[in-house]
Amino acid sequence: ADGSLTGAVLVQLQPGRSAVVHPPAADNPALADALAVAAVEQLRAAGVRQAQCVVHPPDVPLVAPLERAGFRPVTRLVFFALKLDKSL
């Protein structure tokens, strides 16, 4: 390999044996799947009891590798936002 980055996944361990996982991003689907499996293995090794991945609706397809690694959808969230004037 030439040392270039070809994929990544972020696992953030949290207090209470929980974690947040960001979907894997990779140059090819097989690598994304391998990253998702590695993330699940890290969660298990850390004793995590609940991990979650929250994505905006347009990004739902990015979660497919995590679903293949065992993540399941549990709810749909509704987001509310308020843009404030920066001068305030």
mmCIF file of N, CA and C in Angstrom:
data_model
loop_
_atom_site.group_PDB
_atom_site.id
_atom_site.type_symbol
_atom_site.label_atom_id
_atom_site.label_comp_id
_atom_site.label_asym_id
_atom_site.label_seq_id
_atom_site.Cartn_x
_atom_site.Cartn_y
_atom_site.Cartn_z
ATOM 1 N N ALA A 1 0.836 -1.192 0.000
ATOM 2 C CA ALA A 1 0.000 0.000 0.000
ATOM 3 C C ALA A 1 0.872 1.243 0.000
ATOM 4 N N ASP A 2 0.318 2.322 -0.504
ATOM 5 C CA ASP A 2 1.079 3.558 -0.601
ATOM 6 C C ASP A 2 0.947 4.441 0.627
ATOM 7 N N GLY A 3 0.252 3.980 1.657
ATOM 8 C CA GLY A 3 0.095 4.745 2.886
ATOM 9 C C GLY A 3 -1.057 5.726 2.864
ATOM 10 N N SER A 4 -1.829 5.763 1.791
ATOM 11 C CA SER A 4 -2.964 6.682 1.746
ATOM 12 C C SER A 4 -4.146 6.104 2.504
ATOM 13 N N LEU A 5 -4.937 6.981 3.064
ATOM 14 C CA LEU A 5 -6.125 6.585 3.817
ATOM 15 C C LEU A 5 -7.199 6.122 2.837
ATOM 16 N N THR A 6 -7.732 4.927 3.060
ATOM 17 C CA THR A 6 -8.774 4.410 2.163
ATOM 18 C C THR A 6 -10.107 4.209 2.867
ATOM 19 N N GLY A 7 -10.137 4.361 4.196
ATOM 20 C CA GLY A 7 -11.386 4.212 4.920
ATOM 21 C C GLY A 7 -11.215 4.551 6.379
ATOM 22 N N ALA A 8 -12.336 4.837 7.041
ATOM 23 C CA ALA A 8 -12.300 5.161 8.469
ATOM 24 C C ALA A 8 -13.672 4.926 9.088
ATOM 25 N N VAL A 9 -13.651 4.640 10.383
ATOM 26 C CA VAL A 9 -14.872 4.571 11.183
ATOM 27 C C VAL A 9 -14.514 5.161 12.543
ATOM 28 N N LEU A 10 -15.458 5.847 13.163
ATOM 29 C CA LEU A 10 -15.203 6.468 14.457
ATOM 30 C C LEU A 10 -16.108 5.837 15.506
ATOM 31 N N VAL A 11 -15.498 5.326 16.567
ATOM 32 C CA VAL A 11 -16.225 4.770 17.711
ATOM 33 C C VAL A 11 -15.886 5.636 18.914
ATOM 34 N N GLN A 12 -16.902 6.235 19.532
ATOM 35 C CA GLN A 12 -16.699 7.065 20.704
ATOM 36 C C GLN A 12 -17.306 6.365 21.914
ATOM 37 N N LEU A 13 -16.445 5.854 22.789
ATOM 38 C CA LEU A 13 -16.926 5.216 24.007
ATOM 39 C C LEU A 13 -17.419 6.294 24.960
ATOM 40 N N GLN A 14 -18.551 6.017 25.603
ATOM 41 C CA GLN A 14 -19.189 6.977 26.500
ATOM 42 C C GLN A 14 -19.337 6.357 27.887
ATOM 43 N N PRO A 15 -19.562 7.191 28.898
ATOM 44 C CA PRO A 15 -19.825 6.637 30.238
ATOM 45 C C PRO A 15 -21.070 5.746 30.219
ATOM 46 N N GLY A 16 -21.145 4.830 31.147
ATOM 47 C CA GLY A 16 -22.322 3.970 31.272
ATOM 48 C C GLY A 16 -22.344 2.832 30.281
ATOM 49 N N ARG A 17 -21.163 2.401 29.836
ATOM 50 C CA ARG A 17 -21.060 1.274 28.898
ATOM 51 C C ARG A 17 -21.859 1.503 27.626
ATOM 52 N N SER A 18 -21.789 2.740 27.134
ATOM 53 C CA SER A 18 -22.475 3.089 25.892
ATOM 54 C C SER A 18 -21.455 3.667 24.909
ATOM 55 N N ALA A 19 -21.894 3.850 23.670
ATOM 56 C CA ALA A 19 -21.000 4.384 22.644
ATOM 57 C C ALA A 19 -21.803 5.020 21.522
ATOM 58 N N VAL A 20 -21.130 5.892 20.805
ATOM 59 C CA VAL A 20 -21.659 6.488 19.586
ATOM 60 C C VAL A 20 -20.739 6.040 18.461
ATOM 61 N N VAL A 21 -21.335 5.586 17.376
ATOM 62 C CA VAL A 21 -20.563 5.127 16.221
ATOM 63 C C VAL A 21 -20.958 5.968 15.018
ATOM 64 N N HIS A 22 -19.960 6.465 14.315
ATOM 65 C CA HIS A 22 -20.205 7.196 13.079
ATOM 66 C C HIS A 22 -20.038 6.214 11.921
ATOM 67 N N PRO A 23 -20.887 6.273 10.918
ATOM 68 C CA PRO A 23 -20.830 5.286 9.832
ATOM 69 C C PRO A 23 -19.454 5.222 9.173
ATOM 70 N N PRO A 24 -19.039 4.028 8.782
ATOM 71 C CA PRO A 24 -17.759 3.909 8.093
ATOM 72 C C PRO A 24 -17.806 4.583 6.722
ATOM 73 N N ALA A 25 -16.681 5.149 6.365
ATOM 74 C CA ALA A 25 -16.520 5.716 5.021
ATOM 75 C C ALA A 25 -15.316 5.022 4.410
ATOM 76 N N ALA A 26 -15.459 4.526 3.201
ATOM 77 C CA ALA A 26 -14.374 3.768 2.590
ATOM 78 C C ALA A 26 -14.439 3.866 1.077
ATOM 79 N N ASP A 27 -13.303 3.533 0.463
ATOM 80 C CA ASP A 27 -13.213 3.557 -0.993
ATOM 81 C C ASP A 27 -14.042 2.462 -1.662
ATOM 82 N N ASN A 28 -14.353 1.386 -0.913
ATOM 83 C CA ASN A 28 -15.154 0.313 -1.507
ATOM 84 C C ASN A 28 -16.038 -0.323 -0.436
ATOM 85 N N PRO A 29 -17.138 -0.939 -0.832
ATOM 86 C CA PRO A 29 -18.087 -1.518 0.125
ATOM 87 C C PRO A 29 -17.483 -2.609 1.007
ATOM 88 N N ALA A 30 -16.579 -3.424 0.487
ATOM 89 C CA ALA A 30 -15.981 -4.493 1.292
ATOM 90 C C ALA A 30 -15.178 -3.907 2.448
ATOM 91 N N LEU A 31 -14.475 -2.816 2.198
ATOM 92 C CA LEU A 31 -13.707 -2.173 3.263
ATOM 93 C C LEU A 31 -14.643 -1.538 4.279
ATOM 94 N N ALA A 32 -15.729 -0.914 3.820
ATOM 95 C CA ALA A 32 -16.712 -0.335 4.742
ATOM 96 C C ALA A 32 -17.295 -1.422 5.639
ATOM 97 N N ASP A 33 -17.591 -2.586 5.070
ATOM 98 C CA ASP A 33 -18.102 -3.699 5.869
ATOM 99 C C ASP A 33 -17.068 -4.163 6.889
ATOM 100 N N ALA A 34 -15.802 -4.266 6.476
ATOM 101 C CA ALA A 34 -14.742 -4.694 7.394
ATOM 102 C C ALA A 34 -14.568 -3.688 8.525
ATOM 103 N N LEU A 35 -14.683 -2.408 8.228
ATOM 104 C CA LEU A 35 -14.586 -1.385 9.269
ATOM 105 C C LEU A 35 -15.755 -1.483 10.247
ATOM 106 N N ALA A 36 -16.951 -1.752 9.731
ATOM 107 C CA ALA A 36 -18.119 -1.900 10.599
ATOM 108 C C ALA A 36 -17.956 -3.097 11.530
ATOM 109 N N VAL A 37 -17.460 -4.212 11.008
ATOM 110 C CA VAL A 37 -17.224 -5.403 11.834
ATOM 111 C C VAL A 37 -16.171 -5.095 12.890
ATOM 112 N N ALA A 38 -15.108 -4.383 12.512
ATOM 113 C CA ALA A 38 -14.064 -4.018 13.472
ATOM 114 C C ALA A 38 -14.626 -3.108 14.560
ATOM 115 N N ALA A 39 -15.535 -2.200 14.192
ATOM 116 C CA ALA A 39 -16.154 -1.323 15.183
ATOM 117 C C ALA A 39 -16.968 -2.133 16.186
ATOM 118 N N VAL A 40 -17.752 -3.096 15.694
ATOM 119 C CA VAL A 40 -18.554 -3.938 16.582
ATOM 120 C C VAL A 40 -17.647 -4.756 17.498
ATOM 121 N N GLU A 41 -16.557 -5.265 16.963
ATOM 122 C CA GLU A 41 -15.604 -6.012 17.796
ATOM 123 C C GLU A 41 -15.014 -5.124 18.887
ATOM 124 N N GLN A 42 -14.704 -3.870 18.549
ATOM 125 C CA GLN A 42 -14.181 -2.943 19.549
ATOM 126 C C GLN A 42 -15.226 -2.669 20.625
ATOM 127 N N LEU A 43 -16.474 -2.503 20.229
ATOM 128 C CA LEU A 43 -17.555 -2.270 21.194
ATOM 129 C C LEU A 43 -17.680 -3.450 22.157
ATOM 130 N N ARG A 44 -17.667 -4.645 21.617
ATOM 131 C CA ARG A 44 -17.773 -5.843 22.469
ATOM 132 C C ARG A 44 -16.585 -5.937 23.423
ATOM 133 N N ALA A 45 -15.382 -5.710 22.910
ATOM 134 C CA ALA A 45 -14.167 -5.797 23.727
ATOM 135 C C ALA A 45 -14.181 -4.765 24.858
ATOM 136 N N ALA A 46 -14.831 -3.622 24.620
ATOM 137 C CA ALA A 46 -14.901 -2.563 25.629
ATOM 138 C C ALA A 46 -16.043 -2.772 26.616
ATOM 139 N N GLY A 47 -16.847 -3.811 26.418
ATOM 140 C CA GLY A 47 -17.957 -4.071 27.330
ATOM 141 C C GLY A 47 -19.151 -3.160 27.135
ATOM 142 N N VAL A 48 -19.261 -2.576 25.956
ATOM 143 C CA VAL A 48 -20.380 -1.670 25.660
ATOM 144 C C VAL A 48 -21.675 -2.465 25.621
ATOM 145 N N ARG A 49 -22.717 -1.909 26.247
ATOM 146 C CA ARG A 49 -24.032 -2.556 26.265
ATOM 147 C C ARG A 49 -24.979 -1.955 25.236
ATOM 148 N N GLN A 50 -24.766 -0.683 24.892
ATOM 149 C CA GLN A 50 -25.621 -0.041 23.901
ATOM 150 C C GLN A 50 -24.789 0.924 23.074
ATOM 151 N N ALA A 51 -24.880 0.793 21.766
ATOM 152 C CA ALA A 51 -24.211 1.705 20.847
ATOM 153 C C ALA A 51 -25.256 2.278 19.908
ATOM 154 N N GLN A 52 -25.067 3.513 19.547
ATOM 155 C CA GLN A 52 -26.015 4.133 18.638
ATOM 156 C C GLN A 52 -25.298 4.890 17.536
ATOM 157 N N CYS A 53 -26.009 5.019 16.442
ATOM 158 C CA CYS A 53 -25.544 5.792 15.290
ATOM 159 C C CYS A 53 -26.727 6.640 14.854
ATOM 160 N N VAL A 54 -26.579 7.944 14.942
ATOM 161 C CA VAL A 54 -27.653 8.858 14.569
ATOM 162 C C VAL A 54 -27.236 9.572 13.291
ATOM 163 N N VAL A 55 -28.069 9.473 12.273
ATOM 164 C CA VAL A 55 -27.767 10.120 10.993
ATOM 165 C C VAL A 55 -28.976 10.920 10.504
ATOM 166 N N HIS A 56 -28.694 11.925 9.731
ATOM 167 C CA HIS A 56 -29.768 12.693 9.101
ATOM 168 C C HIS A 56 -30.366 11.856 7.974
ATOM 169 N N PRO A 57 -31.646 12.020 7.682
ATOM 170 C CA PRO A 57 -32.310 11.188 6.674
ATOM 171 C C PRO A 57 -31.549 11.023 5.353
ATOM 172 N N PRO A 58 -30.939 12.062 4.802
ATOM 173 C CA PRO A 58 -30.236 11.844 3.528
ATOM 174 C C PRO A 58 -29.020 10.920 3.660
ATOM 175 N N ASP A 59 -28.513 10.745 4.884
ATOM 176 C CA ASP A 59 -27.324 9.923 5.100
ATOM 177 C C ASP A 59 -27.634 8.478 5.498
ATOM 178 N N VAL A 60 -28.898 8.104 5.537
ATOM 179 C CA VAL A 60 -29.276 6.747 5.936
ATOM 180 C C VAL A 60 -28.561 5.667 5.123
ATOM 181 N N PRO A 61 -28.363 5.830 3.809
ATOM 182 C CA PRO A 61 -27.644 4.783 3.067
ATOM 183 C C PRO A 61 -26.219 4.522 3.587
ATOM 184 N N LEU A 62 -25.619 5.506 4.240
ATOM 185 C CA LEU A 62 -24.264 5.330 4.771
ATOM 186 C C LEU A 62 -24.211 4.323 5.911
ATOM 187 N N VAL A 63 -25.363 4.010 6.509
ATOM 188 C CA VAL A 63 -25.422 3.112 7.660
ATOM 189 C C VAL A 63 -25.464 1.639 7.237
ATOM 190 N N ALA A 64 -25.615 1.357 5.964
ATOM 191 C CA ALA A 64 -25.746 -0.029 5.492
ATOM 192 C C ALA A 64 -24.645 -0.953 6.022
ATOM 193 N N PRO A 65 -23.375 -0.557 6.035
ATOM 194 C CA PRO A 65 -22.361 -1.462 6.589
ATOM 195 C C PRO A 65 -22.597 -1.776 8.067
ATOM 196 N N LEU A 66 -23.074 -0.791 8.832
ATOM 197 C CA LEU A 66 -23.366 -1.047 10.249
ATOM 198 C C LEU A 66 -24.556 -1.996 10.388
ATOM 199 N N GLU A 67 -25.544 -1.860 9.525
ATOM 200 C CA GLU A 67 -26.674 -2.788 9.562
ATOM 201 C C GLU A 67 -26.205 -4.205 9.264
ATOM 202 N N ARG A 68 -25.330 -4.357 8.294
ATOM 203 C CA ARG A 68 -24.819 -5.694 7.973
ATOM 204 C C ARG A 68 -23.982 -6.258 9.125
ATOM 205 N N ALA A 69 -23.455 -5.371 9.981
ATOM 206 C CA ALA A 69 -22.667 -5.811 11.141
ATOM 207 C C ALA A 69 -23.524 -6.007 12.380
ATOM 208 N N GLY A 70 -24.850 -5.779 12.273
ATOM 209 C CA GLY A 70 -25.737 -6.061 13.391
ATOM 210 C C GLY A 70 -26.546 -4.896 13.925
ATOM 211 N N PHE A 71 -26.243 -3.660 13.540
ATOM 212 C CA PHE A 71 -27.042 -2.516 13.996
ATOM 213 C C PHE A 71 -28.443 -2.609 13.391
ATOM 214 N N ARG A 72 -29.438 -2.191 14.145
ATOM 215 C CA ARG A 72 -30.824 -2.210 13.674
ATOM 216 C C ARG A 72 -31.475 -0.862 13.929
ATOM 217 N N PRO A 73 -32.332 -0.409 13.021
ATOM 218 C CA PRO A 73 -33.065 0.837 13.283
ATOM 219 C C PRO A 73 -34.064 0.618 14.414
ATOM 220 N N VAL A 74 -34.147 1.589 15.321
ATOM 221 C CA VAL A 74 -35.066 1.446 16.445
ATOM 222 C C VAL A 74 -36.110 2.554 16.492
ATOM 223 N N THR A 75 -35.850 3.673 15.829
ATOM 224 C CA THR A 75 -36.818 4.763 15.843
ATOM 225 C C THR A 75 -36.492 5.747 14.734
ATOM 226 N N ARG A 76 -37.396 6.654 14.508
ATOM 227 C CA ARG A 76 -37.155 7.786 13.606
ATOM 228 C C ARG A 76 -37.185 9.030 14.463
ATOM 229 N N LEU A 77 -36.216 9.881 14.290
ATOM 230 C CA LEU A 77 -36.145 11.106 15.072
ATOM 231 C C LEU A 77 -36.655 12.279 14.256
ATOM 232 N N VAL A 78 -37.198 13.249 14.958
ATOM 233 C CA VAL A 78 -37.615 14.494 14.335
ATOM 234 C C VAL A 78 -36.697 15.581 14.885
ATOM 235 N N PHE A 79 -36.046 16.304 13.993
ATOM 236 C CA PHE A 79 -35.113 17.342 14.399
ATOM 237 C C PHE A 79 -35.764 18.712 14.257
ATOM 238 N N PHE A 80 -35.569 19.537 15.260
ATOM 239 C CA PHE A 80 -36.009 20.920 15.209
ATOM 240 C C PHE A 80 -34.758 21.786 15.244
ATOM 241 N N ALA A 81 -34.770 22.891 14.513
ATOM 242 C CA ALA A 81 -33.608 23.768 14.486
ATOM 243 C C ALA A 81 -34.068 25.209 14.515
ATOM 244 N N LEU A 82 -33.241 26.036 15.061
ATOM 245 C CA LEU A 82 -33.488 27.478 15.092
ATOM 246 C C LEU A 82 -32.179 28.147 14.714
ATOM 247 N N LYS A 83 -32.180 28.868 13.598
ATOM 248 C CA LYS A 83 -31.001 29.618 13.206
ATOM 249 C C LYS A 83 -31.065 30.992 13.840
ATOM 250 N N LEU A 84 -30.001 31.319 14.561
ATOM 251 C CA LEU A 84 -29.955 32.613 15.230
ATOM 252 C C LEU A 84 -29.012 33.541 14.501
ATOM 253 N N ASP A 85 -29.339 34.808 14.503
ATOM 254 C CA ASP A 85 -28.481 35.816 13.904
ATOM 255 C C ASP A 85 -27.187 35.869 14.685
ATOM 256 N N LYS A 86 -26.060 35.787 13.996
ATOM 257 C CA LYS A 86 -24.747 35.793 14.659
ATOM 258 C C LYS A 86 -24.463 37.089 15.386
ATOM 259 N N SER A 87 -25.146 38.161 15.034
ATOM 260 C CA SER A 87 -24.868 39.446 15.666
ATOM 261 C C SER A 87 -25.481 39.572 17.053
ATOM 262 N N LEU A 88 -26.322 38.620 17.436
ATOM 263 C CA LEU A 88 -26.970 38.693 18.747
ATOM 264 C C LEU A 88 -26.032 38.322 19.864
#
